[in-house]
Every structure is written in structure tokens, then in C-alpha cells.
Short mmCIF file of C-alpha atoms in Angstrom, two decimals:
data_model
loop_
_atom_site.label_atom_id
_atom_site.label_comp_id
_atom_site.label_asym_id
_atom_site.label_seq_id
_atom_site.Cartn_x
_atom_site.Cartn_y
_atom_site.Cartn_z
CA MET K 1 139.69 140.85 102.13
CA THR K 2 142.69 139.47 104.00
CA ILE K 3 144.12 141.22 107.02
CA ASP K 4 147.30 142.02 105.04
CA GLN K 5 145.23 143.79 102.40
CA LEU K 6 143.12 145.62 104.97
CA LEU K 7 146.19 146.86 106.84
CA LYS K 8 147.18 148.74 103.66
CA THR K 9 144.03 150.89 103.81
CA ALA K 10 142.63 150.77 107.36
CA LYS K 11 144.19 153.16 109.84
CA ARG K 12 141.79 153.01 112.80
CA ILE K 13 142.03 149.69 114.72
CA HIS K 14 140.29 148.66 117.93
CA MET K 15 141.87 145.87 120.03
CA ILE K 16 139.72 143.87 122.45
CA GLY K 17 141.90 142.56 125.29
CA ILE K 18 144.70 144.98 124.43
CA GLY K 19 146.39 144.42 127.80
CA GLY K 20 147.16 140.78 127.09
CA ALA K 21 150.81 139.70 126.93
CA GLY K 22 150.41 138.81 123.27
CA MET K 23 148.35 141.83 122.28
CA CYS K 24 150.39 144.62 123.90
CA PRO K 25 153.58 144.25 121.79
CA LEU K 26 151.51 144.02 118.59
CA ALA K 27 149.78 147.24 119.59
CA GLU K 28 153.17 148.89 120.09
CA ILE K 29 154.35 147.83 116.63
CA LEU K 30 151.15 149.08 114.94
CA HIS K 31 151.33 152.36 116.87
CA HIS K 32 154.94 152.81 115.76
CA ASP K 33 153.82 152.22 112.16
CA GLY K 34 151.30 155.06 112.38
CA TYR K 35 147.99 153.28 113.01
CA LEU K 36 145.38 154.94 115.23
CA LEU K 37 144.56 152.47 117.98
CA SER K 38 142.04 152.11 120.75
CA GLY K 39 141.58 149.23 123.14
CA SER K 40 139.60 147.68 125.94
CA ASP K 41 140.28 145.23 128.72
CA ASN K 42 138.73 143.99 131.94
CA ASN K 43 141.52 144.64 134.42
CA GLU K 44 144.17 147.24 135.07
CA SER K 45 147.72 145.98 134.50
CA ASP K 46 151.28 147.10 133.88
CA THR K 47 150.76 146.50 130.16
CA LEU K 48 147.76 148.86 130.10
CA SER K 49 149.89 151.53 131.75
CA ARG K 50 152.55 150.98 129.08
CA ILE K 51 149.95 151.27 126.30
CA ARG K 52 148.36 154.40 127.74
CA ALA K 53 151.82 155.99 128.01
CA LEU K 54 151.97 155.80 124.20
CA GLY K 55 148.79 157.88 124.00
CA ILE K 56 146.54 154.95 123.07
CA PRO K 57 143.10 155.30 124.71
CA VAL K 58 142.00 152.22 126.65
CA GLN K 59 138.57 151.58 128.15
CA LEU K 60 138.03 149.30 131.14
CA GLY K 61 135.14 146.97 130.46
CA HIS K 62 133.62 145.83 127.18
CA ARG K 63 130.83 147.94 125.70
CA PRO K 64 129.41 148.14 122.14
CA GLU K 65 130.26 151.83 121.77
CA ASN K 66 133.98 151.06 122.21
CA VAL K 67 134.19 150.02 118.55
CA ASP K 68 132.94 153.41 117.30
CA GLY K 69 135.02 154.59 114.35
CA ALA K 70 137.01 151.34 114.01
CA GLN K 71 137.85 150.09 110.52
CA MET K 72 139.11 146.81 111.93
CA VAL K 73 138.68 144.96 115.22
CA VAL K 74 141.30 142.56 116.59
CA TYR K 75 140.44 140.35 119.56
CA THR K 76 142.31 138.03 121.91
CA ALA K 77 141.84 134.24 121.59
CA ALA K 78 140.52 134.11 125.16
CA LEU K 79 137.46 136.21 124.21
CA LEU K 80 134.04 134.62 124.58
CA PRO K 81 131.90 134.63 121.42
CA ASP K 82 129.17 136.71 123.10
CA ASN K 83 131.51 139.61 123.88
CA PRO K 84 129.46 142.79 123.31
CA GLU K 85 132.20 144.57 121.34
CA LEU K 86 132.77 141.60 119.05
CA LEU K 87 129.04 141.22 118.48
CA GLU K 88 128.69 144.94 117.75
CA ALA K 89 131.58 144.90 115.28
CA LYS K 90 130.02 142.02 113.37
CA LYS K 91 126.61 143.74 113.47
CA ARG K 92 128.13 146.88 111.90
CA GLY K 93 130.07 144.88 109.31
CA ILE K 94 133.48 145.87 110.72
CA PRO K 95 136.10 143.25 109.76
CA THR K 96 137.15 141.22 112.81
CA PHE K 97 140.33 139.18 113.20
CA GLU K 98 141.67 136.99 115.98
CA ARG K 99 145.03 138.06 117.40
CA ALA K 100 146.89 135.24 115.59
CA ALA K 101 145.93 136.69 112.21
CA LEU K 102 147.34 140.09 113.19
CA PHE K 103 150.47 138.42 114.55
CA GLY K 104 150.99 136.74 111.18
CA ALA K 105 150.49 139.99 109.30
CA VAL K 106 152.97 141.78 111.57
CA SER K 107 155.56 139.06 110.97
CA ARG K 108 155.33 139.81 107.25
CA ARG K 109 156.16 143.49 107.82
CA PHE K 110 159.76 142.46 108.57
CA GLN K 111 162.23 140.98 106.09
CA ASN K 112 163.82 138.67 108.66
CA CYS K 113 161.43 136.98 111.09
CA ILE K 114 162.86 134.43 113.54
CA GLY K 115 160.04 132.25 114.90
CA ILE K 116 160.91 130.24 118.01
CA CYS K 117 158.61 127.27 118.60
CA GLY K 118 158.52 124.14 120.74
CA THR K 119 156.43 122.60 123.50
CA HIS K 120 158.81 123.83 126.20
CA GLY K 121 161.23 126.73 126.55
CA LYS K 122 159.84 129.19 123.99
CA THR K 123 159.73 132.23 126.23
CA THR K 124 163.12 131.65 127.81
CA THR K 125 164.83 131.00 124.47
CA THR K 126 163.15 133.99 122.80
CA SER K 127 164.22 136.14 125.74
CA MET K 128 167.80 134.82 125.65
CA THR K 129 167.95 135.50 121.91
CA MET K 130 166.70 139.04 122.43
CA GLN K 131 169.18 139.60 125.26
CA ILE K 132 172.04 138.73 122.90
CA LEU K 133 170.70 140.72 119.95
CA MET K 134 169.96 143.81 122.05
CA GLN K 135 173.50 143.81 123.36
CA SER K 136 174.78 143.29 119.82
CA ASP K 137 173.16 146.61 118.80
CA LEU K 138 171.14 144.82 116.10
CA ASP K 139 167.98 146.68 117.23
CA PRO K 140 165.39 143.89 116.78
CA SER K 141 161.64 144.07 117.26
CA ALA K 142 160.07 141.30 119.32
CA VAL K 143 156.96 139.61 120.66
CA ILE K 144 157.70 137.47 123.72
CA GLY K 145 155.38 135.34 125.87
CA GLY K 146 156.86 136.74 129.08
CA ARG K 147 158.39 139.94 130.36
CA LEU K 148 162.06 140.43 129.55
CA PRO K 149 163.63 142.51 132.37
CA LEU K 150 166.15 144.11 129.99
CA ILE K 151 163.31 145.92 128.20
CA GLY K 152 160.72 145.73 130.99
CA ALA K 153 158.07 144.40 128.63
CA ASN K 154 156.84 141.49 126.50
CA GLY K 155 158.07 143.08 123.30
CA ARG K 156 159.69 146.06 121.69
CA VAL K 157 159.81 148.01 118.44
CA GLY K 158 163.22 148.26 116.82
CA LYS K 159 164.36 150.05 113.69
CA SER K 160 165.87 147.05 111.89
CA GLU K 161 164.21 144.43 109.68
CA LEU K 162 164.86 141.79 112.37
CA PHE K 163 161.81 140.43 114.20
CA VAL K 164 162.10 137.77 116.92
CA CYS K 165 158.89 136.14 118.05
CA GLU K 166 157.61 133.30 120.16
CA ALA K 167 155.63 130.94 117.91
CA CYS K 168 152.97 128.90 119.72
CA GLU K 169 151.56 125.69 118.27
CA PHE K 170 148.21 125.96 120.10
CA LYS K 171 145.47 125.45 117.49
CA ASP K 172 148.14 125.85 114.79
CA THR K 173 148.53 129.55 115.60
CA PHE K 174 152.15 129.52 114.44
CA LEU K 175 151.13 128.50 110.94
CA GLN K 176 149.87 132.06 110.41
CA LEU K 177 153.39 133.44 110.87
CA SER K 178 155.92 133.88 108.06
CA PRO K 179 159.32 132.98 109.50
CA ARG K 180 162.54 133.27 107.54
CA CYS K 181 164.24 131.29 110.30
CA ALA K 182 162.38 128.65 112.33
CA VAL K 183 163.77 127.45 115.67
CA VAL K 184 162.30 124.13 116.89
CA LEU K 185 163.19 123.49 120.53
CA ASN K 186 161.36 120.22 121.19
CA ILE K 187 158.06 118.46 120.54
CA ASP K 188 156.13 116.82 123.36
CA ALA K 189 152.55 115.66 123.94
CA ASP K 190 150.44 118.76 124.59
CA HIS K 191 147.24 120.33 123.24
CA LEU K 192 146.08 116.83 122.31
CA ASP K 193 142.48 117.98 122.76
CA TYR K 194 143.11 119.81 119.46
CA PHE K 195 145.78 117.71 117.72
CA LYS K 196 144.36 114.32 118.89
CA THR K 197 147.57 112.42 118.07
CA MET K 198 151.32 112.98 118.28
CA GLU K 199 151.54 112.44 114.55
CA ASN K 200 149.23 115.38 113.92
CA LEU K 201 151.24 117.50 116.34
CA LYS K 202 154.55 116.65 114.66
CA ARG K 203 153.00 117.30 111.25
CA SER K 204 152.15 120.88 112.32
CA PHE K 205 155.73 121.50 113.41
CA THR K 206 156.88 120.17 110.04
CA LYS K 207 154.61 122.67 108.29
CA PHE K 208 155.93 125.53 110.40
CA ALA K 209 159.58 124.63 109.73
CA ASP K 210 158.86 124.18 106.03
CA MET K 211 157.82 127.84 105.76
CA ALA K 212 161.36 128.98 106.68
CA GLU K 213 164.61 129.17 104.73
CA THR K 214 166.75 128.28 107.76
CA VAL K 215 165.72 125.68 110.37
CA ILE K 216 167.48 125.53 113.75
CA TYR K 217 166.44 122.36 115.53
CA ASN K 218 167.12 120.22 118.58
CA GLY K 219 169.22 117.34 117.28
CA ASP K 220 168.86 115.46 120.59
CA ASP K 221 165.04 115.38 120.52
CA ALA K 222 163.71 112.40 118.57
CA ASN K 223 160.32 113.97 117.82
CA THR K 224 161.95 117.14 116.49
CA VAL K 225 164.44 115.21 114.34
CA GLU K 226 161.56 113.21 112.86
CA ALA K 227 159.47 116.34 112.22
CA VAL K 228 162.20 118.17 110.29
CA GLY K 229 163.88 115.12 108.78
CA ALA K 230 162.04 115.18 105.46
CA LEU K 231 162.49 118.91 104.77
CA ALA K 232 164.29 119.79 101.56
CA GLY K 233 165.97 122.93 100.27
CA LYS K 234 166.60 124.37 103.73
CA THR K 235 169.68 125.42 105.64
CA MET K 236 169.54 122.96 108.54
CA VAL K 237 171.30 123.84 111.81
CA SER K 238 171.26 121.41 114.75
CA PHE K 239 171.93 122.06 118.42
CA GLY K 240 172.15 119.81 121.46
CA LEU K 241 174.47 118.23 124.00
CA ALA K 242 175.57 115.48 121.63
CA PRO K 243 178.88 116.52 119.98
CA GLU K 244 177.67 115.67 116.48
CA ASN K 245 175.32 118.67 116.58
CA GLN K 246 176.52 121.83 114.83
CA TRP K 247 176.05 123.78 118.06
CA SER K 248 176.89 121.76 121.17
CA ALA K 249 177.91 122.09 124.81
CA ALA K 250 181.09 120.60 126.25
CA HIS K 251 182.97 120.57 129.56
CA ILE K 252 179.76 121.19 131.51
CA GLU K 253 180.26 122.05 135.16
CA GLU K 254 177.39 122.52 137.58
CA THR K 255 178.09 125.26 140.08
CA GLY K 256 176.13 126.22 143.17
CA GLY K 257 172.37 125.90 142.75
CA ALA K 258 172.67 123.93 139.48
CA PHE K 259 173.83 126.91 137.42
CA ALA K 260 175.86 125.62 134.49
CA LEU K 261 179.30 126.63 133.26
CA PHE K 262 180.15 125.19 129.85
CA ASP K 263 181.85 125.60 126.49
CA ILE K 264 179.77 126.29 123.39
CA SER K 265 181.19 124.57 120.32
CA HIS K 266 180.35 125.28 116.68
CA ASP K 267 181.09 122.56 114.13
CA GLY K 268 183.38 120.92 116.66
CA LYS K 269 185.40 124.07 117.35
CA PHE K 270 185.43 126.16 120.53
CA PHE K 271 183.14 129.19 120.22
CA THR K 272 182.93 130.66 123.75
CA ARG K 273 182.56 129.64 127.39
CA VAL K 274 179.56 130.85 129.36
CA GLN K 275 178.28 130.81 132.92
CA LEU K 276 174.47 130.75 132.97
CA ALA K 277 172.63 132.75 135.60
CA VAL K 278 169.46 130.65 135.25
CA PRO K 279 169.33 127.14 136.77
CA GLY K 280 168.56 123.78 135.21
CA ARG K 281 170.13 121.59 132.55
CA HIS K 282 167.24 122.42 130.20
CA ASN K 283 168.56 125.98 130.03
CA ILE K 284 171.75 124.71 128.38
CA TYR K 285 169.55 123.62 125.46
CA ASN K 286 167.77 126.98 125.49
CA ALA K 287 171.12 128.79 125.48
CA LEU K 288 172.40 126.72 122.54
CA ALA K 289 169.24 127.44 120.53
CA ALA K 290 169.48 131.16 121.36
CA THR K 291 173.15 131.17 120.36
CA ALA K 292 172.40 129.56 116.99
CA ALA K 293 169.53 132.02 116.34
CA ALA K 294 171.55 135.06 117.41
CA VAL K 295 174.58 134.10 115.31
CA TYR K 296 172.25 133.53 112.34
CA ALA K 297 171.04 137.12 112.89
CA GLY K 298 174.57 138.57 113.06
CA ALA K 299 175.81 138.26 116.65
CA ASP K 300 179.37 137.19 117.45
CA ALA K 301 180.93 135.12 120.26
CA ALA K 302 181.59 138.09 122.54
CA HIS K 303 177.97 139.23 122.33
CA VAL K 304 176.67 135.70 122.88
CA LYS K 305 178.74 135.40 126.05
CA LYS K 306 177.70 138.84 127.31
CA GLY K 307 174.03 138.25 126.50
CA LEU K 308 173.72 134.82 128.09
CA GLU K 309 175.67 135.72 131.21
CA SER K 310 173.58 138.85 131.79
CA PHE K 311 170.29 136.99 131.38
CA PHE K 312 168.67 136.36 134.75
CA GLY K 313 165.40 134.93 133.47
CA ALA K 314 162.19 136.06 131.88
CA GLY K 315 159.16 137.01 133.93
CA ARG K 316 157.47 133.96 135.47
CA ARG K 317 160.33 131.65 134.42
CA PHE K 318 161.89 130.50 137.70
CA GLU K 319 161.57 134.08 138.85
CA THR K 320 162.66 134.64 142.45
CA LEU K 321 160.21 137.02 144.11
CA TYR K 322 161.53 136.77 147.67
CA ASN K 323 164.68 135.37 149.26
CA ARG K 324 165.19 136.51 152.83
CA ASP K 325 165.30 135.01 156.33
CA GLY K 326 165.71 131.52 154.90
CA ILE K 327 162.50 131.63 152.82
CA ARG K 328 162.66 131.62 149.03
CA VAL K 329 159.54 132.25 146.91
CA VAL K 330 159.85 131.43 143.22
CA ASP K 331 157.23 131.75 140.47
CA ASP K 332 157.24 129.71 137.27
CA TYR K 333 154.97 129.37 134.23
CA ALA K 334 155.34 125.55 134.05
CA HIS K 335 151.97 123.95 133.32
CA HIS K 336 152.81 120.69 131.50
CA PRO K 337 154.14 117.63 133.38
CA LYS K 338 157.49 117.72 131.60
CA GLU K 339 157.89 121.44 132.38
CA LEU K 340 156.96 120.80 135.99
CA LEU K 341 159.51 117.99 136.12
CA VAL K 342 162.46 120.09 134.97
CA THR K 343 161.39 123.02 137.17
CA LEU K 344 161.00 120.88 140.28
CA ARG K 345 164.30 119.13 139.61
CA SER K 346 166.03 122.48 139.22
CA ALA K 347 164.57 123.57 142.56
CA LEU K 348 165.55 120.32 144.30
CA GLU K 349 169.13 120.70 143.03
CA MET K 350 169.26 123.93 145.03
CA LYS K 351 168.74 121.71 148.11
CA PRO K 352 165.96 123.48 150.00
CA ARG K 353 164.98 122.12 153.42
CA ARG K 354 161.51 121.44 152.03
CA LEU K 355 160.14 122.17 148.56
CA TRP K 356 156.54 123.37 148.36
CA ALA K 357 154.78 123.10 144.99
CA VAL K 358 151.72 125.34 144.62
CA PHE K 359 150.06 124.31 141.37
CA GLN K 360 147.11 125.70 139.45
CA PRO K 361 145.99 123.21 136.77
CA PHE K 362 145.26 124.95 133.46
CA THR K 363 142.44 123.69 131.20
CA TYR K 364 140.21 120.73 131.94
CA SER K 365 141.41 118.76 128.91
CA ARG K 366 145.10 118.88 129.87
CA THR K 367 144.30 118.00 133.49
CA TYR K 368 142.16 115.05 132.40
CA LEU K 369 144.46 113.72 129.69
CA LEU K 370 147.68 114.04 131.72
CA MET K 371 146.28 113.39 135.21
CA GLU K 372 148.65 110.52 136.10
CA ASP K 373 151.70 112.42 134.84
CA PHE K 374 150.76 115.48 136.88
CA ALA K 375 150.31 113.36 140.02
CA ARG K 376 153.64 111.57 139.55
CA VAL K 377 155.64 114.74 138.95
CA LEU K 378 154.04 116.86 141.68
CA SER K 379 154.78 114.09 144.17
CA LEU K 380 158.45 115.04 143.88
CA ALA K 381 157.79 118.06 146.07
CA ASP K 382 157.81 117.66 149.84
CA ARG K 383 154.49 119.50 150.10
CA CYS K 384 151.88 120.21 147.42
CA VAL K 385 149.11 122.81 147.45
CA LEU K 386 146.58 122.69 144.61
CA THR K 387 144.11 125.34 143.50
CA GLU K 388 141.00 124.82 141.44
CA ILE K 389 141.43 124.21 137.70
CA MET K 390 141.50 127.34 135.54
CA GLY K 391 139.29 126.27 132.66
CA SER K 392 140.07 129.31 130.52
CA ARG K 393 138.55 128.76 127.09
CA GLU K 394 137.02 125.33 127.88
CA VAL K 395 133.79 123.84 129.17
CA ASN K 396 134.40 120.97 131.58
CA GLU K 397 132.98 118.19 129.43
CA TRP K 398 135.34 115.71 131.11
CA GLY K 399 133.95 116.31 134.61
CA VAL K 400 137.49 116.50 135.97
CA THR K 401 138.25 118.25 139.27
CA ALA K 402 141.34 119.44 141.10
CA GLY K 403 140.19 117.31 144.02
CA GLU K 404 140.65 114.23 141.85
CA LEU K 405 144.26 115.21 141.21
CA ALA K 406 144.83 116.05 144.88
CA GLY K 407 143.67 112.55 145.81
CA LYS K 408 146.54 111.08 143.78
CA ILE K 409 149.28 113.18 145.45
CA PRO K 410 150.16 112.01 148.98
CA GLY K 411 149.72 114.70 151.59
CA SER K 412 148.50 117.38 149.17
CA VAL K 413 145.91 119.98 150.09
CA LEU K 414 143.35 121.70 147.88
CA ILE K 415 142.75 125.40 148.65
CA GLY K 416 140.57 127.26 146.18
CA ASP K 417 140.87 130.74 147.64
CA PHE K 418 144.16 132.52 146.91
CA ASP K 419 144.12 134.55 150.15
CA GLN K 420 143.62 131.37 152.14
CA ALA K 421 146.37 129.61 150.21
CA ALA K 422 148.85 132.42 150.93
CA GLN K 423 147.87 132.40 154.63
CA TYR K 424 148.27 128.59 154.79
CA LEU K 425 151.79 128.88 153.37
CA TYR K 426 152.68 131.75 155.68
CA GLU K 427 151.63 129.75 158.72
CA ASN K 428 153.44 126.58 157.70
CA LEU K 429 156.70 127.64 156.01
CA GLN K 430 159.94 127.23 157.95
CA PRO K 431 163.43 128.64 157.38
CA GLY K 432 165.16 126.78 154.58
CA ASP K 433 161.92 126.14 152.66
CA MET K 434 161.34 127.05 149.03
CA VAL K 435 157.90 127.76 147.56
CA LEU K 436 157.27 127.30 143.84
CA THR K 437 154.04 128.69 142.43
CA LEU K 438 153.41 126.86 139.17
CA GLY K 439 150.99 127.31 136.27
CA CYS K 440 150.22 129.57 133.33
CA GLY K 441 147.09 131.12 134.85
CA ASP K 442 147.04 133.61 137.71
CA VAL K 443 148.59 131.42 140.43
CA TYR K 444 151.41 133.99 140.66
CA LYS K 445 148.98 136.07 142.74
CA ILE K 446 149.43 133.58 145.59
CA ALA K 447 153.19 134.18 145.48
CA LYS K 448 152.70 137.94 145.52
CA LYS K 449 150.23 137.73 148.42
CA LEU K 450 152.70 135.57 150.34
CA VAL K 451 155.59 137.94 149.67
CA GLN K 452 153.45 140.84 150.84
CA LYS K 453 152.85 139.07 154.14
CA TYR K 454 156.59 138.65 154.70
CA GLU K 455 157.34 142.23 153.72
CA ASN K 456 154.63 143.58 156.00
CA HIS K 457 155.94 141.41 158.84
#
């Protein structure tokens, strides 16, 4: 029985890892639709507080008895196969589904699903799109990879048939979604431990776009243009800086701290002029994609302008955590060399006295395969602090170490303990310095520990 079929009869669902950024908004949608939920997780978090506030019982720790009464069990992709709840569910014959399968089923509960994919910029663009749509009173539902300050969460439940979601290509997860509109931001070498070749990666993006009726794509990105070039029977909408794109940017001015002021044009005609509150040229592309998606969904020029200009970033996307006494602490999710490059360049354009990059490599495969690129990009910072690699779902079959990467970055230091890393920064930072904590793991904890030291002082 498929998960779509089971959701028509099952009412009692247990979610393992319910506090995860991707699981929490799905739980909210199911709860809104009348399902009886329970959940478990290892650590307390803001998302668990949000879930409990809905009346959903959550257990800390994973125990076999937590699945009692469940007619279906949904688990996060980060779960180990020997998890006691997962093993118990299989022992009892309870249907189990990975989170991606539930995500796909949820996308089919809405008539108009906008899936935003790409190697870089998914969370920011999804958040920008939501910012516009929320202020257009279109009442969308959403699943976002980061926290959107406007709603204080990674997702929301609306009353319309509009569903905006971040569509990740990792292990072809996005192929389980059912988008009516696909937004393709860019395609770059990543997850090659799974895809093996760029051709395979581009082929997956082609499959995702082919599931949609409308395809909004980056007309300036060669890989994206190639991936969507052979599609037929679609409404194709391009965006980019080049004027031949249907949505383009003109008269770009860079104001203080690399924040852009520019005109948005549609089919060569002036649409609106916006002043972004998030830095970096890459955010012009994100804003154009969000504009195209929001207008597709029913927004007008006034709402686009209001939404983009009131967007100050998603959680962990160049998020300023502290900016006093000449010290600025910024946290960012960047974990791929190209993401690190645009983030570091954005920071350097703000002209700090010294730029400190604090980087936590994520997954052994990415660190091994892109080692030279990581070393080259991180060398742009004046100082670099590395933590140990967060292996996540992987076994280190490559034998790669963070020390190996540190050896390729002049003057870098490797500090495995987060408390020690925060203390090292506190003792060495000087007025005018900027600290960037970088990575998609838990490196943000170093930033928070550092900020706490300054606030206590």
C-alpha cells in the first residue's frame, strides 16, 4: 500500500525525529488535517516546543514503546537503521516511510505546489517567495529548510490550495514531490557520492522539472539551461541578469555593505524597483526567482516590492547574531565551496578589518571530493578556524580528516571542541573583525557561545 493510500485510512501517525526542520512543518500540516500524531526526538529544541504547543505528545529519547498505537511510522533520513522505534515498528508490521515519502504525499494534498530546487539558494528563495505571498494575503502553506522570521518557523499551514516547498535533490528526494510549478535556481557539482557524474545530476533536475506544468529557470546558468532545454509542453519562464531573460535585473546599484538596489523587468518592461536588505549579488538571482514564482501564484508588483524589501534573511542565511562594539558575528548555512565563495565575498564587500571563517565540514564524501576547492575558497578569509568533520549519515571510508584540510589553508587552526573554539575567538577578535560560522551541521553553536561571552561581558 502506498503512503497516499494509507493516509486515507490511517489516523494515528508516529514521527521519529519530529523536531527536525523538515519534519516539524509536515507534522503541523497533518495535525491541521485532523491526524492524531505522536513523536520522539533526542534533543529539546524550539521546534519541539512549537509541536507540543499544538497538543502533540513528544517523547525525548527513542524507545520501542513509543510506537504503541501507531498505524504508520514516519522517520527522518538521518535515522540509523538500528533505531529501536524503527525496528519495533517493522517487528509489529506497522508501515514505515522515510520523511521524503510523506513530503511527497503532502505535496499532493494541494492543487498548486511550487517546488523550489537548485544546488544553492533554495532556502533563501523559498523564504523570499513566502514573504511576498504572505504579504499578498494569498495564505500559502509551506515547508522551508530554514526559519523564516516573518512566521517564526520552518513552515506554516494556510487555508489556500497554494503550497510552497523547498525541493532538495539529495538522493533524488525531490522526485517524490508533485510540483505544478518547478523553480530551478542553478545546478552545481554536489552529492556526487550519490549521483557519480554531473550528467546524472542534471538528468535528475530534468526529471523534476518535467513533472511540472510551469518551469521557472535560471537562464544565465548553463547547467540549468541544458537540463530544461529538451522539455516539451511546458510554460517556460526564465530569470537572470541577462536582459533576454523574461525576468531580469537592470540598473543595479550596490549600496553600503553590498546591498543591491535594482529594477526588475518583465519581458523587457519595467516591473518594480527594489532595495534588498540581504547582501550579495547572488541574492539578486534569488529575488528574481522569487518574483517569478510569486507572480505565477498571483502576487503583483506592489507586493513583490514590499515582500523583498521587508525580507531580512532566513535563519542561518547570513544571519547577524551580534553587532556591537566593533565585533560582528554572522552565521551561515554555506557548506559547498561555491556557497562558501559567495558568502565570503559578500562578507568581504562589507570591508571588515579581518574576516574570520569558522567552518565545520559536512560529510566525509563532500570533504574528500571537494578538498582542493574548500581549501582555495576558505583561504579568502584572513583567519580560518576548522572543526572536525560532521559525518552525519556516512562512514568515513575515504579516511579523510579535517586536519588534512587545515594543512592546505595557510594559518588555519583546527579546534574540535566548540567551547574551546568560542574561547579562542573571544581571546583573539579585535574591533572591526567579522566572524562567519559556516556549515550545515551544528557549527552555529560556536557563534551562540561566542555571543554569550560578549553579552555576559
